[in-house]
Amino acid sequence: MADAALVLGIETSCDETGVGIVRGGDLLVDAVASSVAEHARFGGVVPEVASRAHLEAMVPTVERACAQAGVRLRDLDALAVTCGPGLAGALAVGVAAAKALAVALGIPLYGVNHLAAHVAVDTIEHGPLPEPTMALLVSGGHSSLLLVTDVTADLRPMGRTIDDAAGEAFDKVARLLGLPFPGGPQIDRIATDGDRDSIAFPRGLSARHDLERHRFDFSFSGLKTAVARWVEQRQADGDSVPVADVSAAFQEAVVDVLTRKAVDACRDQGVGHLLIGGGVAANSRLRALAAERCEAAGITVRVPRPGRCTDNGAMVAALGALFVARGRAPSGLDLPVDSSMPVTAVQA
Ligand code: KG4
Ligand code: ZN
């Protein structure tokens, strides 16, 4: 039965070695080995360190996933793997492992787009995806608004960041506030003690003249600079930096623009569903403000639980299961790694 296919998904685009197994739309296991601690002292992900960590974690993580799910490799019906976008060396480890498994087991392999997988993961928790859905994908590497008419074939870019990704802005601002990497969760936590209205930080690409050309685009580098200047001024004046207030006001500037533009894109396209995914979707204030604004606009909002917003293998398995259920042809065994794979190419 095609809709109950047993699919194993592999994710290695950044610093998480993720192996997930689904049966149709049901998640059996989501095993993740993260190398984030190894990157912390560098203040960001180091590609060579990530590739080596994937190599070391791949076989144990596949074994752990199978053991926890009570599944033998030979029971699998299909494999899915992220082949882009992401770090080339890191992606190559996952794709090589998936090809080896596909050849050894004689089963089809789907090379898929990481961004589409961030969308597909929500089907595990909230059921079939209404299509069209507007997707707001915000993470350390990407920030985009996508009109999803078919998550296995058609994701149309509506807008994207013209400089830093949203998560990158969180990480950089956290760093200048002396908080450890990755900064998003730190700012999220500290901001709960701060006043989000205490400082008026700029809202990127929101002025009338910017909206003409960049209605659905984002920009976070000006905001990051504004936070840096504000902190420097405090220090120059000999005052202490109110980290909780700066965190809350910065976070508000990011999530205000994200939610405003996402709701505007839904209205523009007449779409009644908004899905938020990617690591920054774990942010508590983003989730709360999106719920508030979508309710006011009559839009249904779907956000996966925080652990499934950050990179994981279940998202790849979930997308793979949709490829199988929709009868899509598998990728060839010569499928390439594409570090800058465009979102318009859902499958390699
Ligand atoms: O999706 P993800 O795990 O990896 C990429 O594909 O980039 O996203 C990681 C990013 C990091 O920049 C991290 O700081 C951010 O997501 N992040 C958060 C939160 N949790 C993770 N940003 C804001 N609030 C959070 N709670
Ligand atoms: Zn991601």
Coordinates of C-alpha atoms and ligand atoms in Angstrom, one line a residue:
M1 CA 0.0 0.0 0.0
A2 CA 1.7 3.2 -1.2
D3 CA 0.4 5.4 1.6
A4 CA 1.8 3.1 4.3
A5 CA 5.4 3.0 2.8
L6 CA 8.2 2.6 5.4
V7 CA 10.6 5.5 4.6
L8 CA 13.9 6.4 6.2
G9 CA 15.1 10.0 5.8
I10 CA 18.6 11.3 6.2
E11 CA 19.4 15.0 7.0
T12 CA 23.0 16.3 7.1
S13 CA 22.8 19.8 5.5
C14 CA 24.3 21.6 8.5
D15 CA 25.3 20.4 12.0
E16 CA 22.6 17.9 12.8
T17 CA 22.9 14.3 11.7
G18 CA 19.2 13.4 11.5
V19 CA 17.7 10.0 10.8
G20 CA 13.9 9.7 10.9
I21 CA 11.6 6.8 10.0
V22 CA 8.0 7.2 9.0
R23 CA 5.3 4.7 8.0
G24 CA 3.1 6.8 5.7
G25 CA 2.2 9.9 7.7
D26 CA 3.1 8.3 11.0
L27 CA 6.4 9.0 12.7
L28 CA 8.2 6.0 14.2
V29 CA 11.4 7.6 15.2
D30 CA 13.4 10.8 15.0
A31 CA 17.0 10.3 15.9
V32 CA 19.3 13.3 15.9
A33 CA 23.0 13.6 16.7
S34 CA 24.1 17.2 16.9
S35 CA 27.6 18.6 16.6
V36 CA 26.5 22.0 17.8
A37 CA 28.7 21.8 21.0
E38 CA 31.8 21.3 18.8
H39 CA 31.1 24.6 17.0
A40 CA 30.2 26.7 20.0
R41 CA 33.7 28.0 20.7
F42 CA 34.0 29.2 17.1
G43 CA 30.7 31.2 17.4
G44 CA 29.3 29.5 14.3
V45 CA 29.2 26.2 12.4
V46 CA 32.6 25.2 11.0
P47 CA 32.0 23.2 7.8
E48 CA 34.9 20.8 8.1
V49 CA 34.0 20.0 11.7
A50 CA 30.4 19.4 10.7
S51 CA 31.4 17.0 7.9
R52 CA 33.6 14.9 10.2
A53 CA 31.0 14.8 12.9
H54 CA 28.4 13.5 10.3
L55 CA 30.8 10.8 9.2
E56 CA 31.3 9.6 12.8
A57 CA 27.6 9.9 13.7
M58 CA 26.0 8.4 10.5
V59 CA 26.1 4.6 11.1
P60 CA 25.4 4.8 14.9
T61 CA 22.4 7.2 14.2
V62 CA 21.0 4.9 11.5
E63 CA 21.4 1.9 13.9
R64 CA 19.8 3.8 16.8
A65 CA 16.9 4.9 14.7
C66 CA 16.2 1.3 13.5
A67 CA 16.5 -0.1 17.0
Q68 CA 14.2 2.5 18.5
A69 CA 11.6 2.0 15.8
G70 CA 11.8 -1.8 15.9
V71 CA 12.6 -1.7 12.2
R72 CA 15.1 -3.8 10.2
L73 CA 16.8 -2.0 7.3
R74 CA 15.5 -4.7 4.9
D75 CA 11.9 -3.8 5.8
L76 CA 12.3 -0.3 4.3
D77 CA 10.4 0.6 1.2
A78 CA 12.2 3.8 0.3
L79 CA 14.9 6.3 1.3
A80 CA 15.0 10.0 1.2
V81 CA 18.0 12.3 1.7
T82 CA 18.6 16.1 1.8
C83 CA 20.8 16.9 -1.2
G84 CA 20.6 20.7 -0.9
P85 CA 20.8 23.5 0.0
G86 CA 23.4 23.4 2.8
L87 CA 27.1 22.8 3.4
A88 CA 28.6 20.8 0.5
G89 CA 30.8 18.5 2.5
A90 CA 28.1 17.8 5.1
L91 CA 25.5 17.1 2.4
A92 CA 27.9 14.7 0.7
V93 CA 28.1 12.5 3.8
G94 CA 24.3 12.0 3.9
V95 CA 23.9 11.5 0.2
A96 CA 26.7 9.0 0.1
A97 CA 25.2 7.0 3.0
A98 CA 21.8 7.1 1.4
K99 CA 23.1 5.9 -2.0
A100 CA 25.0 3.0 -0.3
L101 CA 21.8 2.0 1.6
A102 CA 19.7 2.3 -1.6
V103 CA 22.1 0.0 -3.6
A104 CA 22.5 -2.5 -0.8
L105 CA 18.7 -2.7 -0.1
G106 CA 17.6 -2.4 -3.7
I107 CA 15.0 0.3 -2.9
P108 CA 14.2 3.7 -4.4
L109 CA 16.0 6.8 -3.3
Y110 CA 14.6 10.4 -3.3
G111 CA 17.1 13.3 -3.2
V112 CA 15.1 16.2 -1.8
N113 CA 15.2 19.9 -1.0
H114 CA 15.9 20.8 2.6
L115 CA 13.3 23.7 2.5
A116 CA 10.5 21.5 1.2
A117 CA 11.3 19.0 4.0
H118 CA 10.9 21.9 6.6
V119 CA 7.4 22.3 5.2
A120 CA 6.6 18.6 5.0
V121 CA 7.5 17.8 8.6
D122 CA 4.3 19.4 9.8
T123 CA 2.2 16.6 8.3
I124 CA 3.5 14.3 11.0
E125 CA 1.9 16.5 13.7
H126 CA -1.0 18.2 12.0
G127 CA -2.0 15.9 9.2
P128 CA -2.2 16.4 5.5
L129 CA -1.0 19.8 4.3
P130 CA -3.7 22.1 2.8
E131 CA -2.4 23.1 -0.6
P132 CA -2.0 26.0 -1.3
T133 CA -0.3 26.9 2.0
M134 CA 1.9 29.9 2.6
A135 CA 5.2 28.8 4.2
L136 CA 7.4 31.1 6.3
L137 CA 10.8 29.4 6.6
V138 CA 13.2 31.0 9.0
S139 CA 16.4 29.4 10.2
G140 CA 20.2 30.0 10.4
G141 CA 20.6 29.6 6.7
H142 CA 17.4 30.7 5.1
S143 CA 14.5 33.1 5.5
S144 CA 11.8 32.9 2.9
L145 CA 8.1 33.2 2.1
L146 CA 7.0 30.4 -0.2
L147 CA 3.7 29.7 -1.8
V148 CA 3.3 25.9 -1.6
T149 CA 0.9 24.5 -4.2
D150 CA 2.4 21.0 -4.1
V151 CA 5.1 20.3 -1.5
T152 CA 6.6 17.5 -3.8
A153 CA 6.7 19.7 -6.9
D154 CA 5.8 23.4 -6.6
L155 CA 7.2 25.9 -4.1
R156 CA 7.0 29.4 -5.4
P157 CA 9.3 32.0 -3.8
M158 CA 7.4 35.1 -2.8
G159 CA 10.1 36.8 -0.8
R160 CA 13.5 36.1 0.9
T161 CA 16.1 37.8 2.9
I162 CA 18.3 40.2 1.0
D163 CA 21.2 39.9 3.6
D164 CA 21.3 37.9 6.8
A165 CA 19.0 35.0 7.6
A166 CA 16.7 35.5 10.6
G167 CA 18.5 32.9 12.7
E168 CA 21.9 34.4 11.7
A169 CA 20.7 37.8 13.1
F170 CA 19.7 36.1 16.4
D171 CA 23.1 34.4 16.5
K172 CA 25.1 37.6 15.7
V173 CA 23.1 39.8 18.2
A174 CA 23.5 37.1 20.9
R175 CA 27.2 37.2 20.3
L176 CA 27.5 40.9 20.7
L177 CA 25.5 40.6 24.0
G178 CA 28.0 38.0 25.2
L179 CA 25.6 35.1 24.9
P180 CA 26.7 31.6 23.8
F181 CA 26.1 30.1 20.3
P182 CA 23.6 29.3 19.0
G183 CA 22.0 32.6 20.2
G184 CA 18.4 32.1 19.2
P185 CA 17.3 30.0 22.1
Q186 CA 19.3 32.2 24.5
I187 CA 17.7 35.4 23.3
D188 CA 14.3 33.7 23.4
R189 CA 14.8 32.7 27.1
I190 CA 16.3 36.0 28.3
A191 CA 13.7 38.2 26.4
T192 CA 11.0 36.9 28.7
D193 CA 12.5 39.1 31.5
G194 CA 12.8 42.1 29.2
D195 CA 10.5 44.9 27.9
R196 CA 10.0 44.6 24.2
D197 CA 8.8 48.2 23.9
S198 CA 11.9 49.6 25.8
I199 CA 13.9 50.3 22.6
A200 CA 12.5 51.1 19.1
F201 CA 14.8 49.1 16.8
P202 CA 14.2 49.4 13.0
R203 CA 11.8 47.2 11.1
G204 CA 13.8 46.1 7.9
L205 CA 12.2 46.7 4.5
S206 CA 9.0 48.0 6.0
A207 CA 9.1 51.7 4.9
R208 CA 6.7 52.6 2.1
H209 CA 9.5 53.1 -0.5
D210 CA 11.0 49.7 0.4
L211 CA 7.6 47.9 0.2
E212 CA 7.3 48.9 -3.4
R213 CA 10.3 46.7 -4.4
H214 CA 10.6 44.4 -1.5
R215 CA 7.0 43.8 -0.2
F216 CA 7.7 40.2 0.8
D217 CA 11.5 40.4 1.3
F218 CA 13.4 40.6 4.6
S219 CA 16.5 42.4 5.7
F220 CA 18.1 41.9 9.1
S221 CA 21.6 43.3 8.7
G222 CA 20.5 47.0 9.4
L223 CA 18.8 45.8 12.6
K224 CA 21.9 44.0 13.7
T225 CA 23.9 47.1 13.2
A226 CA 21.4 49.2 15.1
V227 CA 21.6 46.9 18.1
A228 CA 25.4 47.0 17.9
R229 CA 25.4 50.9 17.8
W230 CA 22.9 51.1 20.7
V231 CA 25.0 48.7 22.9
E232 CA 28.2 50.6 22.0
Q233 CA 26.6 53.9 22.9
R234 CA 25.6 52.5 26.3
Q235 CA 29.1 51.3 26.9
A236 CA 30.6 54.6 25.8
D237 CA 28.4 56.4 28.3
G238 CA 29.6 54.0 31.1
D239 CA 26.2 52.5 31.5
S240 CA 25.5 48.7 31.9
V241 CA 23.8 47.0 29.0
P242 CA 20.2 45.8 29.8
V243 CA 20.6 42.5 28.1
A244 CA 17.0 41.3 28.7
D245 CA 15.5 44.6 27.3
V246 CA 17.8 44.6 24.3
S247 CA 17.0 40.9 23.6
A248 CA 13.2 41.5 23.9
A249 CA 13.3 44.6 21.7
F250 CA 15.5 43.0 19.1
Q251 CA 13.4 39.9 19.0
E252 CA 10.2 42.0 18.6
A253 CA 11.7 43.8 15.6
V254 CA 12.4 40.5 13.9
V255 CA 9.1 38.7 14.6
D256 CA 7.0 41.9 14.0
V257 CA 8.3 42.0 10.4
L258 CA 8.2 38.2 9.8
T259 CA 4.5 37.9 10.9
R260 CA 3.4 41.1 9.2
K261 CA 4.8 40.1 5.9
A262 CA 3.6 36.5 6.2
V263 CA 0.0 37.6 6.8
D264 CA 0.3 40.2 4.0
A265 CA 1.5 37.4 1.6
C266 CA -1.4 35.2 2.6
R267 CA -3.9 38.0 1.9
D268 CA -2.2 38.9 -1.4
Q269 CA -2.5 35.3 -2.6
G270 CA -5.9 34.6 -1.0
V271 CA -4.4 31.7 1.0
G272 CA -6.0 30.7 4.3
H273 CA -3.2 28.7 5.8
L274 CA 0.3 29.7 7.1
L275 CA 2.9 27.2 8.0
I276 CA 6.0 28.4 9.9
G277 CA 9.2 26.2 9.9
G278 CA 12.9 26.3 10.4
G279 CA 14.9 26.8 13.6
V280 CA 13.6 30.3 14.4
A281 CA 10.0 28.9 14.3
A282 CA 10.9 27.5 17.7
N283 CA 10.9 31.1 19.0
S284 CA 8.1 31.6 21.6
R285 CA 7.4 35.2 20.7
L286 CA 7.2 34.4 17.0
R287 CA 4.7 31.6 17.7
A288 CA 2.6 33.8 20.0
L289 CA 2.5 36.8 17.6
A290 CA 1.8 34.7 14.6
A291 CA -1.1 33.0 16.4
E292 CA -2.5 36.4 17.4
R293 CA -2.1 38.1 14.0
C294 CA -3.3 35.1 12.0
E295 CA -6.4 34.7 14.2
A296 CA -7.2 38.4 13.6
A297 CA -6.8 37.9 9.8
G298 CA -8.8 34.6 9.7
I299 CA -5.7 32.6 8.8
T300 CA -5.1 29.1 10.2
V301 CA -1.5 28.9 11.4
R302 CA 0.5 25.6 11.7
V303 CA 3.8 25.4 13.5
P304 CA 5.5 22.1 14.3
R305 CA 6.7 21.5 17.9
P306 CA 10.0 23.3 18.6
G307 CA 12.1 20.1 18.3
R308 CA 10.8 19.6 14.7
C309 CA 11.5 23.2 13.6
T310 CA 15.2 22.7 13.9
D311 CA 16.9 20.3 11.5
N312 CA 16.0 16.7 11.8
G313 CA 15.7 13.4 9.9
A314 CA 11.9 13.1 10.4
M315 CA 11.3 16.1 8.0
V316 CA 13.2 14.3 5.2
A317 CA 11.3 11.0 5.8
A318 CA 8.0 12.9 5.9
L319 CA 8.7 14.5 2.5
G320 CA 10.0 11.1 1.1
A321 CA 6.7 9.5 2.2
L322 CA 4.7 12.1 0.3
F323 CA 6.8 11.5 -2.8
V324 CA 6.0 7.8 -2.5
A325 CA 2.3 8.4 -1.8
R326 CA 2.0 10.7 -4.8
G327 CA 3.7 8.2 -7.1
R328 CA 6.7 10.4 -8.0
A329 CA 9.6 8.8 -9.8
P330 CA 12.7 8.3 -7.6
S331 CA 16.0 10.1 -8.2
G332 CA 18.8 8.5 -10.1
L333 CA 21.7 6.9 -8.2
D334 CA 23.9 9.6 -9.7
L335 CA 22.0 12.3 -7.8
P336 CA 24.2 15.3 -7.1
V337 CA 24.8 17.3 -3.9
D338 CA 23.7 20.9 -4.6
S339 CA 24.8 23.3 -1.9
S340 CA 22.8 26.2 -3.4
M341 CA 19.8 24.1 -4.6
P342 CA 17.0 26.5 -5.5
V343 CA 13.7 26.0 -3.7
T344 CA 12.0 25.7 -7.1
A345 CA 13.8 22.3 -7.4
V346 CA 12.1 20.1 -4.8
Q347 CA 13.7 16.9 -6.0
A348 CA 17.2 16.2 -7.5
Ligands
KG4_1 O1 16.7 25.1 11.0 P1 18.0 25.1 11.9 O2 18.2 24.1 12.9 O3 19.3 25.1 11.0 C1 19.4 25.7 9.8 O4 18.9 25.2 8.7 O5 20.0 26.9 9.8 O6 18.0 26.6 12.5 C2 19.1 27.0 13.4 C3 18.8 28.5 13.7 C4 19.9 29.1 14.6 O7 20.3 30.4 14.0 C5 19.3 29.3 15.9 O8 19.8 30.4 16.7 C6 17.9 29.5 15.6 O9 17.6 28.7 14.5 N1 16.9 29.2 16.7 C7 16.2 30.2 17.3 C8 15.5 29.5 18.3 N2 15.9 28.2 18.3 C9 16.8 28.0 17.3 N3 16.0 31.5 17.0 C10 15.1 32.1 17.8 N4 14.5 31.6 18.9 C11 14.6 30.3 19.1 N5 13.9 29.7 20.2
ZN2 ZN 17.0 23.9 8.2

